[in-house]
C-alpha cells in the first residue's frame, strides 16, 4: 500500500535550526524608595502670619463698622470715657506749669552774705573771688554799701527820709546763687560760707522753698490718686459696654466655638472694640481740654496781669497728646480684655 505523503515539511539533515528572536524586557532591580525632602516651615509660617494679619485687619474694620452703625450710644460711651480722662489730664498740665514755675523760683533761690563793717572794697572783692571758686556756688553778685542803700530806698520808697543820715548803716553784701536748692544742701553751704573770714552773717530763707516742695509733692500725689481712680472708671465703663456686646452675641459665639474657634479668635473683635472706645474717648478728652484752655485763658491772663506777672495756661503738645491717646487706648483694650475673658469662661457651647 502506498502511504500518504506528510503535510508537515521535513527538516533537512544539513539545515541549521531556525532561531526565533524574542524581545526581552529588562527589569530594573527594585530598591527602597528615596526619602522625600522635609518641607520647610518658612512658607507655612509666613502664610499663617499673613492669615493672622488679614484676620486682625478684618476684625478691626468690622468692630469699627459696628460702632458706626449705632453712633449715638457709642458716642455717649466715649464721652463718659473722655470726662473720666479730662480731670487727670488737667491736673497733669497744672503740675507741668507748676514745674516750670518751680524752675523759675529755683533760679531765684539765693542766700545773702553780710560782710563786716570794717571790710574794705578790695577785701570784699577777694571774698567774692573765693566764693566763685567754691564748687557749690553757681554765681555771685557783690553789692557795696552805696548800692545796697539805693536798692533799699527804691524798694521802700523812702528816698527823702534816708537822705538825712550821716553815714550809711548798711554793710557790703554778696548775693550767692547755690548750685543745689535742696534745703539740706543750702543749709550746709550757708554754714560753710558763714565761717569765711570777713563774713558776719549768712542769711538764708528756706520757708518758701519748703512750702513749694510740699505743694509740689501734694499735687503729684493728688494727680496720681485721681489718675488711678479715673483710670479704674474707664475700665469699668468699657468693661460694662463690652459685657453687653458679648451677651448680645452669645449665640453667635457659641456657634463659632462649636466649629473649633479658640478664645483668642472670639476675643479679638471685642478687644478692637474696646481700643476704638478708648481712642474715641481720648480724642474727645483732647477736644474738651482745648475748649477749656480757650475758655479760661483770658481770665487767667487778666488775673496774672493784675499781679504784674505774665502767665498762660499750658496746652497739650505733641508728646502730651500721644501719651493721652496711648493711655486711653490701652485702658479701653484692657477693660475689654477683662470683660471678655470673664464672660468667655462662662460660655459653654451646647
mmCIF file of C-alpha atoms in Angstrom:
data_model
loop_
_atom_site.group_PDB
_atom_site.id
_atom_site.type_symbol
_atom_site.label_atom_id
_atom_site.label_comp_id
_atom_site.label_asym_id
_atom_site.label_seq_id
_atom_site.Cartn_x
_atom_site.Cartn_y
_atom_site.Cartn_z
ATOM 1 C CA UNK A 1 0.000 0.000 0.000
ATOM 2 C CA UNK A 2 1.170 3.447 -0.783
ATOM 3 C CA UNK A 3 1.488 5.733 2.203
ATOM 4 C CA UNK A 4 0.155 9.282 2.048
ATOM 5 C CA UNK A 5 2.744 11.998 1.971
ATOM 6 C CA UNK A 6 3.060 14.002 5.192
ATOM 7 C CA UNK A 7 1.904 17.604 5.064
ATOM 8 C CA UNK A 8 4.472 18.790 7.596
ATOM 9 C CA UNK A 9 7.683 19.869 5.971
ATOM 10 C CA UNK A 10 10.670 17.840 6.747
ATOM 11 C CA UNK A 11 13.778 19.429 8.059
ATOM 12 C CA UNK A 12 16.682 18.511 6.022
ATOM 13 C CA UNK A 13 19.501 16.996 7.866
ATOM 14 C CA UNK A 14 22.024 19.605 6.850
ATOM 15 C CA UNK A 15 19.833 22.663 7.524
ATOM 16 C CA UNK A 16 20.577 24.766 10.600
ATOM 17 C CA UNK A 17 17.850 25.182 13.137
ATOM 18 C CA UNK A 18 15.839 28.383 12.856
ATOM 19 C CA UNK A 19 16.296 30.746 15.757
ATOM 20 C CA UNK A 20 13.276 32.739 16.878
ATOM 21 C CA UNK A 21 14.172 36.059 18.428
ATOM 22 C CA UNK A 22 12.037 37.232 21.269
ATOM 23 C CA UNK A 23 12.068 40.666 22.939
ATOM 24 C CA UNK A 24 13.428 40.675 26.395
ATOM 25 C CA UNK A 25 12.130 43.183 28.855
ATOM 26 C CA UNK A 26 14.747 44.404 31.191
ATOM 27 C CA UNK A 27 13.542 44.742 34.744
ATOM 28 C CA UNK A 28 15.346 47.183 36.999
ATOM 29 C CA UNK A 29 16.052 45.943 40.434
ATOM 30 C CA UNK A 30 13.610 47.334 42.955
ATOM 31 C CA UNK A 31 15.184 49.367 45.657
ATOM 32 C CA UNK A 32 13.881 51.205 48.705
ATOM 33 C CA UNK A 33 12.078 54.452 47.896
ATOM 34 C CA UNK A 34 14.280 57.538 48.322
ATOM 35 C CA UNK A 35 13.272 59.703 51.282
ATOM 36 C CA UNK A 36 11.366 62.851 50.403
ATOM 37 C CA UNK A 37 12.938 66.132 51.373
ATOM 38 C CA UNK A 38 11.451 67.636 54.503
ATOM 39 C CA UNK A 39 9.105 70.542 53.901
ATOM 40 C CA UNK A 40 10.437 73.865 55.005
ATOM 41 C CA UNK A 41 8.473 75.659 57.697
ATOM 42 C CA UNK A 42 9.190 79.079 56.217
ATOM 43 C CA UNK A 43 6.337 79.284 53.666
ATOM 44 C CA UNK A 44 3.861 77.702 56.075
ATOM 45 C CA UNK A 45 4.780 80.117 58.834
ATOM 46 C CA UNK A 46 4.628 83.131 56.501
ATOM 47 C CA UNK A 47 1.193 82.055 55.252
ATOM 48 C CA UNK A 48 -0.007 81.760 58.836
ATOM 49 C CA UNK A 49 1.311 85.206 59.601
ATOM 50 C CA UNK A 50 -0.453 86.629 56.542
ATOM 51 C CA UNK A 51 -3.698 84.960 57.550
ATOM 52 C CA UNK A 52 -3.273 86.266 61.100
ATOM 53 C CA UNK A 53 -2.701 89.788 59.792
ATOM 54 C CA UNK A 54 -5.704 89.585 57.451
ATOM 55 C CA UNK A 55 -7.921 88.455 60.301
ATOM 56 C CA UNK A 56 -6.714 91.308 62.520
ATOM 57 C CA UNK A 57 -7.463 93.851 59.788
ATOM 58 C CA UNK A 58 -10.870 92.322 59.161
ATOM 59 C CA UNK A 59 -11.759 92.346 62.858
ATOM 60 C CA UNK A 60 -10.577 95.938 63.278
ATOM 61 C CA UNK A 61 -12.722 97.112 60.366
ATOM 62 C CA UNK A 62 -15.689 95.012 61.453
ATOM 63 C CA UNK A 63 -15.592 96.379 65.023
ATOM 64 C CA UNK A 64 -15.325 99.935 63.689
ATOM 65 C CA UNK A 65 -18.299 99.395 61.390
ATOM 66 C CA UNK A 66 -20.351 98.050 64.302
ATOM 67 C CA UNK A 67 -19.580 101.221 66.265
ATOM 68 C CA UNK A 68 -20.561 103.436 63.339
ATOM 69 C CA UNK A 69 -23.907 101.659 62.956
ATOM 70 C CA UNK A 70 -25.058 102.926 66.380
ATOM 71 C CA UNK A 71 -23.292 106.294 66.658
ATOM 72 C CA UNK A 72 -25.338 107.920 69.419
ATOM 73 C CA UNK A 73 -24.948 105.244 72.080
ATOM 74 C CA UNK A 74 -21.268 104.701 71.318
ATOM 75 C CA UNK A 75 -20.652 108.464 71.319
ATOM 76 C CA UNK A 76 -22.143 108.690 74.814
ATOM 77 C CA UNK A 77 -19.846 105.885 75.964
ATOM 78 C CA UNK A 78 -16.820 107.679 74.522
ATOM 79 C CA UNK A 79 -17.958 110.921 76.152
ATOM 80 C CA UNK A 80 -18.104 109.177 79.535
ATOM 81 C CA UNK A 81 -14.532 107.952 78.962
ATOM 82 C CA UNK A 82 -13.456 111.468 77.944
ATOM 83 C CA UNK A 83 -14.917 113.022 81.094
ATOM 84 C CA UNK A 84 -13.077 110.434 83.181
ATOM 85 C CA UNK A 85 -9.817 111.369 81.426
ATOM 86 C CA UNK A 86 -10.162 115.172 81.463
ATOM 87 C CA UNK A 87 -9.579 115.776 85.176
ATOM 88 C CA UNK A 88 -6.318 113.760 85.496
ATOM 89 C CA UNK A 89 -5.034 115.315 82.269
ATOM 90 C CA UNK A 90 -5.887 118.827 83.515
ATOM 91 C CA UNK A 91 -4.098 118.167 86.811
ATOM 92 C CA UNK A 92 -1.124 116.845 84.883
ATOM 93 C CA UNK A 93 -0.972 120.048 82.844
ATOM 94 C CA UNK A 94 -1.285 122.128 86.030
ATOM 95 C CA UNK A 95 1.610 120.245 87.614
ATOM 96 C CA UNK A 96 3.603 120.747 84.436
ATOM 97 C CA UNK A 97 3.100 124.502 84.695
ATOM 98 C CA UNK A 98 3.961 124.271 88.398
ATOM 99 C CA UNK A 99 7.226 122.552 87.463
ATOM 100 C CA UNK A 100 8.018 125.450 85.129
ATOM 101 C CA UNK A 101 7.263 127.884 87.951
ATOM 102 C CA UNK A 102 9.399 125.787 90.263
ATOM 103 C CA UNK A 103 12.305 126.060 87.825
ATOM 104 C CA UNK A 104 11.938 129.836 87.714
ATOM 105 C CA UNK A 105 11.866 130.030 91.513
ATOM 106 C CA UNK A 106 14.903 127.782 91.773
ATOM 107 C CA UNK A 107 16.802 130.299 89.658
ATOM 108 C CA UNK A 108 15.869 132.970 92.207
ATOM 109 C CA UNK A 109 16.844 130.806 95.204
ATOM 110 C CA UNK A 110 19.743 132.737 96.703
ATOM 111 C CA UNK A 111 21.465 133.380 100.009
ATOM 112 C CA UNK A 112 22.928 136.669 101.186
ATOM 113 C CA UNK A 113 26.302 137.021 102.905
ATOM 114 C CA UNK A 114 26.612 140.205 105.000
ATOM 115 C CA UNK A 115 30.225 141.304 105.434
ATOM 116 C CA UNK A 116 31.723 143.011 108.434
ATOM 117 C CA UNK A 117 31.515 146.798 108.590
ATOM 118 C CA UNK A 118 35.289 147.081 108.565
ATOM 119 C CA UNK A 119 35.757 145.143 105.317
ATOM 120 C CA UNK A 120 37.140 147.306 102.538
ATOM 121 C CA UNK A 121 36.129 147.139 98.916
ATOM 122 C CA UNK A 122 39.326 145.257 97.988
ATOM 123 C CA UNK A 123 38.757 142.660 100.705
ATOM 124 C CA UNK A 124 35.143 142.276 99.586
ATOM 125 C CA UNK A 125 36.400 141.615 96.041
ATOM 126 C CA UNK A 126 38.778 138.905 97.304
ATOM 127 C CA UNK A 127 35.936 137.249 99.226
ATOM 128 C CA UNK A 128 33.831 137.360 96.083
ATOM 129 C CA UNK A 129 36.603 135.655 94.099
ATOM 130 C CA UNK A 130 36.940 132.983 96.797
ATOM 131 C CA UNK A 131 33.210 132.297 96.551
ATOM 132 C CA UNK A 132 33.496 131.857 92.768
ATOM 133 C CA UNK A 133 35.980 129.044 93.364
ATOM 134 C CA UNK A 134 33.532 127.137 95.564
ATOM 135 C CA UNK A 135 32.036 124.077 93.824
ATOM 136 C CA UNK A 136 28.625 124.608 95.375
ATOM 137 C CA UNK A 137 28.202 128.152 94.004
ATOM 138 C CA UNK A 138 26.953 128.998 90.520
ATOM 139 C CA UNK A 139 27.269 132.787 90.565
ATOM 140 C CA UNK A 140 27.738 135.713 92.969
ATOM 141 C CA UNK A 141 26.948 139.416 92.941
ATOM 142 C CA UNK A 142 28.822 141.905 95.099
ATOM 143 C CA UNK A 143 26.721 144.790 96.452
ATOM 144 C CA UNK A 144 28.613 147.671 98.036
ATOM 145 C CA UNK A 145 27.010 149.750 100.821
ATOM 146 C CA UNK A 146 26.009 152.605 98.497
ATOM 147 C CA UNK A 147 24.285 150.263 96.022
ATOM 148 C CA UNK A 148 22.571 148.459 98.893
ATOM 149 C CA UNK A 149 21.253 151.740 100.295
ATOM 150 C CA UNK A 150 19.934 152.762 96.848
ATOM 151 C CA UNK A 151 18.082 149.457 96.431
ATOM 152 C CA UNK A 152 16.685 149.755 99.958
ATOM 153 C CA UNK A 153 15.358 153.239 99.235
ATOM 154 C CA UNK A 154 13.776 152.188 95.939
ATOM 155 C CA UNK A 155 12.060 149.170 97.485
ATOM 156 C CA UNK A 156 10.577 151.161 100.399
ATOM 157 C CA UNK A 157 10.067 154.498 98.656
ATOM 158 C CA UNK A 158 11.983 156.391 101.383
ATOM 159 C CA UNK A 159 14.437 158.356 99.264
ATOM 160 C CA UNK A 160 13.756 161.636 101.078
ATOM 161 C CA UNK A 161 13.597 160.150 104.558
ATOM 162 C CA UNK A 162 17.023 158.454 104.396
ATOM 163 C CA UNK A 163 18.959 161.353 102.873
ATOM 164 C CA UNK A 164 19.466 162.895 106.288
ATOM 165 C CA UNK A 165 21.547 160.023 107.641
ATOM 166 C CA UNK A 166 25.132 160.979 108.463
ATOM 167 C CA UNK A 167 26.596 157.604 107.453
ATOM 168 C CA UNK A 168 25.442 154.509 105.639
ATOM 169 C CA UNK A 169 24.493 151.818 108.191
ATOM 170 C CA UNK A 170 24.354 149.026 105.635
ATOM 171 C CA UNK A 171 27.376 146.751 105.187
ATOM 172 C CA UNK A 172 28.613 145.307 101.917
ATOM 173 C CA UNK A 173 26.909 142.085 100.932
ATOM 174 C CA UNK A 174 27.281 139.275 98.432
ATOM 175 C CA UNK A 175 24.288 137.545 96.882
ATOM 176 C CA UNK A 176 25.135 133.879 96.238
ATOM 177 C CA UNK A 177 23.216 131.582 93.938
ATOM 178 C CA UNK A 178 23.797 127.972 95.073
ATOM 179 C CA UNK A 179 24.114 125.055 92.705
ATOM 180 C CA UNK A 180 21.641 122.892 94.627
ATOM 181 C CA UNK A 181 18.389 124.246 96.026
ATOM 182 C CA UNK A 182 17.752 121.305 98.327
ATOM 183 C CA UNK A 183 17.155 122.632 101.847
ATOM 184 C CA UNK A 184 19.827 120.394 103.398
ATOM 185 C CA UNK A 185 22.443 121.348 100.804
ATOM 186 C CA UNK A 186 21.644 125.043 101.129
ATOM 187 C CA UNK A 187 21.916 124.891 104.923
ATOM 188 C CA UNK A 188 25.290 123.151 104.698
ATOM 189 C CA UNK A 189 26.547 125.716 102.173
ATOM 190 C CA UNK A 190 25.330 128.610 104.312
ATOM 191 C CA UNK A 191 27.107 127.191 107.361
ATOM 192 C CA UNK A 192 30.297 126.733 105.322
ATOM 193 C CA UNK A 193 30.263 130.225 103.838
ATOM 194 C CA UNK A 194 29.393 131.810 107.191
ATOM 195 C CA UNK A 195 32.758 130.635 108.555
ATOM 196 C CA UNK A 196 34.750 132.623 105.990
ATOM 197 C CA UNK A 197 36.879 135.471 107.222
ATOM 198 C CA UNK A 198 35.138 138.817 106.819
ATOM 199 C CA UNK A 199 31.615 137.328 106.686
ATOM 200 C CA UNK A 200 29.465 138.399 109.586
ATOM 201 C CA UNK A 201 26.246 136.511 108.753
ATOM 202 C CA UNK A 202 24.884 134.156 106.091
ATOM 203 C CA UNK A 203 21.169 134.799 105.691
ATOM 204 C CA UNK A 204 19.074 132.046 104.159
ATOM 205 C CA UNK A 205 15.285 131.980 103.826
ATOM 206 C CA UNK A 206 14.065 128.431 103.262
ATOM 207 C CA UNK A 207 10.411 128.923 104.180
ATOM 208 C CA UNK A 208 9.182 129.471 100.613
ATOM 209 C CA UNK A 209 11.333 126.594 99.343
ATOM 210 C CA UNK A 210 9.795 124.223 101.880
ATOM 211 C CA UNK A 211 6.267 125.384 101.041
ATOM 212 C CA UNK A 212 6.911 124.936 97.329
ATOM 213 C CA UNK A 213 8.277 121.422 97.859
ATOM 214 C CA UNK A 214 5.295 120.409 99.977
ATOM 215 C CA UNK A 215 2.806 121.828 97.464
ATOM 216 C CA UNK A 216 4.520 120.067 94.566
ATOM 217 C CA UNK A 217 4.545 116.747 96.431
ATOM 218 C CA UNK A 218 0.884 117.149 97.366
ATOM 219 C CA UNK A 219 -0.038 117.937 93.766
ATOM 220 C CA UNK A 220 1.819 114.888 92.460
ATOM 221 C CA UNK A 221 0.097 112.566 94.910
ATOM 222 C CA UNK A 222 -3.320 114.021 94.184
ATOM 223 C CA UNK A 223 -2.741 113.692 90.446
ATOM 224 C CA UNK A 224 -1.604 110.065 90.787
ATOM 225 C CA UNK A 225 -4.565 109.186 93.010
ATOM 226 C CA UNK A 226 -7.086 110.817 90.681
ATOM 227 C CA UNK A 227 -5.417 109.299 87.637
ATOM 228 C CA UNK A 228 -5.673 105.802 89.140
ATOM 229 C CA UNK A 229 -9.267 106.393 90.263
ATOM 230 C CA UNK A 230 -10.497 107.712 86.929
ATOM 231 C CA UNK A 231 -8.486 105.083 85.071
ATOM 232 C CA UNK A 232 -10.449 102.480 87.019
ATOM 233 C CA UNK A 233 -13.591 104.325 85.959
ATOM 234 C CA UNK A 234 -12.573 103.976 82.302
ATOM 235 C CA UNK A 235 -12.033 100.245 82.800
ATOM 236 C CA UNK A 236 -15.493 99.883 84.304
ATOM 237 C CA UNK A 237 -17.193 101.882 81.543
ATOM 238 C CA UNK A 238 -15.526 99.930 78.741
ATOM 239 C CA UNK A 239 -15.937 96.606 80.549
ATOM 240 C CA UNK A 240 -19.663 97.105 81.056
ATOM 241 C CA UNK A 241 -20.138 98.111 77.398
ATOM 242 C CA UNK A 242 -18.200 95.101 76.122
ATOM 243 C CA UNK A 243 -20.080 92.807 78.516
ATOM 244 C CA UNK A 244 -23.370 93.887 76.935
ATOM 245 C CA UNK A 245 -21.894 93.322 73.471
ATOM 246 C CA UNK A 246 -20.788 89.811 74.435
ATOM 247 C CA UNK A 247 -24.231 88.977 75.799
ATOM 248 C CA UNK A 248 -25.916 90.250 72.641
ATOM 249 C CA UNK A 249 -23.708 87.983 70.503
ATOM 250 C CA UNK A 250 -23.793 84.979 72.817
ATOM 251 C CA UNK A 251 -25.469 82.641 70.296
ATOM 252 C CA UNK A 252 -23.011 83.617 67.612
ATOM 253 C CA UNK A 253 -20.099 82.948 69.959
ATOM 254 C CA UNK A 254 -21.467 79.515 70.874
ATOM 255 C CA UNK A 255 -21.815 78.535 67.211
ATOM 256 C CA UNK A 256 -18.313 79.712 66.389
ATOM 257 C CA UNK A 257 -16.880 77.807 69.349
ATOM 258 C CA UNK A 258 -18.713 74.655 68.231
ATOM 259 C CA UNK A 259 -16.760 74.616 64.975
ATOM 260 C CA UNK A 260 -13.445 74.926 66.802
ATOM 261 C CA UNK A 261 -12.794 78.640 67.316
ATOM 262 C CA UNK A 262 -10.387 79.433 70.117
ATOM 263 C CA UNK A 263 -10.894 82.019 72.839
ATOM 264 C CA UNK A 264 -8.313 84.276 71.196
ATOM 265 C CA UNK A 265 -10.258 84.160 67.928
ATOM 266 C CA UNK A 266 -13.531 85.039 69.685
ATOM 267 C CA UNK A 267 -11.917 87.682 71.896
ATOM 268 C CA UNK A 268 -10.238 89.592 69.060
ATOM 269 C CA UNK A 269 -13.157 91.708 67.703
ATOM 270 C CA UNK A 270 -14.165 92.766 71.223
ATOM 271 C CA UNK A 271 -10.612 93.846 72.001
ATOM 272 C CA UNK A 272 -10.621 96.053 68.927
ATOM 273 C CA UNK A 273 -13.980 97.494 70.013
ATOM 274 C CA UNK A 274 -12.506 98.394 73.396
ATOM 275 C CA UNK A 275 -9.487 100.000 71.727
ATOM 276 C CA UNK A 276 -11.798 102.059 69.486
ATOM 277 C CA UNK A 277 -13.776 103.174 72.543
ATOM 278 C CA UNK A 278 -10.595 104.247 74.296
ATOM 279 C CA UNK A 279 -9.239 106.053 71.247
ATOM 280 C CA UNK A 280 -12.504 107.922 70.721
ATOM 281 C CA UNK A 281 -12.611 108.888 74.403
ATOM 282 C CA UNK A 282 -9.046 110.180 74.204
ATOM 283 C CA UNK A 283 -9.858 112.318 71.170
ATOM 284 C CA UNK A 284 -12.911 113.768 72.905
ATOM 285 C CA UNK A 285 -10.815 114.448 76.016
ATOM 286 C CA UNK A 286 -8.313 116.373 73.888
ATOM 287 C CA UNK A 287 -11.163 118.430 72.456
ATOM 288 C CA UNK A 288 -12.562 119.198 75.929
ATOM 289 C CA UNK A 289 -9.124 120.241 77.183
ATOM 290 C CA UNK A 290 -8.648 122.546 74.195
ATOM 291 C CA UNK A 291 -12.051 124.160 74.729
ATOM 292 C CA UNK A 292 -11.356 124.612 78.441
ATOM 293 C CA UNK A 293 -7.998 126.180 77.691
ATOM 294 C CA UNK A 294 -9.542 128.729 75.325
ATOM 295 C CA UNK A 295 -12.347 129.463 77.777
ATOM 296 C CA UNK A 296 -10.089 130.077 80.803
ATOM 297 C CA UNK A 297 -7.047 131.634 79.125
ATOM 298 C CA UNK A 298 -8.323 135.222 79.160
ATOM 299 C CA UNK A 299 -9.426 135.302 82.853
ATOM 300 C CA UNK A 300 -6.172 133.673 83.962
ATOM 301 C CA UNK A 301 -4.075 136.105 81.932
ATOM 302 C CA UNK A 302 -6.025 139.040 83.363
ATOM 303 C CA UNK A 303 -5.544 137.760 86.926
ATOM 304 C CA UNK A 304 -1.802 137.313 86.384
ATOM 305 C CA UNK A 305 -1.527 140.795 84.844
ATOM 306 C CA UNK A 306 -3.180 142.309 87.920
ATOM 307 C CA UNK A 307 -0.277 140.969 89.981
ATOM 308 C CA UNK A 308 2.285 142.242 87.487
ATOM 309 C CA UNK A 309 3.098 138.801 86.078
ATOM 310 C CA UNK A 310 2.536 137.014 82.812
ATOM 311 C CA UNK A 311 1.077 133.522 82.921
ATOM 312 C CA UNK A 312 -0.758 131.412 80.363
ATOM 313 C CA UNK A 313 -2.461 128.092 80.776
ATOM 314 C CA UNK A 314 -0.410 125.186 79.379
ATOM 315 C CA UNK A 315 -1.770 123.301 76.386
ATOM 316 C CA UNK A 316 -1.234 119.766 75.190
ATOM 317 C CA UNK A 317 1.747 119.426 72.910
ATOM 318 C CA UNK A 318 2.502 116.530 70.557
ATOM 319 C CA UNK A 319 4.083 114.395 73.273
ATOM 320 C CA UNK A 320 1.230 115.027 75.712
ATOM 321 C CA UNK A 321 -1.384 114.222 73.075
ATOM 322 C CA UNK A 322 0.411 110.997 72.179
ATOM 323 C CA UNK A 323 0.600 109.939 75.823
ATOM 324 C CA UNK A 324 -3.079 110.731 76.401
ATOM 325 C CA UNK A 325 -4.246 108.803 73.331
ATOM 326 C CA UNK A 326 -1.966 105.863 74.130
ATOM 327 C CA UNK A 327 -3.208 105.650 77.727
ATOM 328 C CA UNK A 328 -6.878 105.918 76.713
ATOM 329 C CA UNK A 329 -6.498 103.250 74.005
ATOM 330 C CA UNK A 330 -4.640 100.942 76.378
ATOM 331 C CA UNK A 331 -7.275 101.396 79.078
ATOM 332 C CA UNK A 332 -10.046 100.616 76.585
ATOM 333 C CA UNK A 333 -8.229 97.492 75.369
ATOM 334 C CA UNK A 334 -7.558 96.319 78.932
ATOM 335 C CA UNK A 335 -11.173 96.871 80.002
ATOM 336 C CA UNK A 336 -12.401 94.862 77.017
ATOM 337 C CA UNK A 337 -9.920 92.060 77.693
ATOM 338 C CA UNK A 338 -11.023 91.740 81.318
ATOM 339 C CA UNK A 339 -14.723 91.720 80.407
ATOM 340 C CA UNK A 340 -14.418 89.252 77.511
ATOM 341 C CA UNK A 341 -12.116 86.869 79.388
ATOM 342 C CA UNK A 342 -14.508 86.765 82.319
ATOM 343 C CA UNK A 343 -17.576 86.072 80.188
ATOM 344 C CA UNK A 344 -15.931 83.608 77.785
ATOM 345 C CA UNK A 345 -15.154 81.389 80.759
ATOM 346 C CA UNK A 346 -18.876 81.113 81.469
ATOM 347 C CA UNK A 347 -19.926 80.397 77.853
ATOM 348 C CA UNK A 348 -20.102 76.700 77.015
ATOM 349 C CA UNK A 349 -21.201 75.680 73.509
ATOM 350 C CA UNK A 350 -24.198 73.313 73.603
#
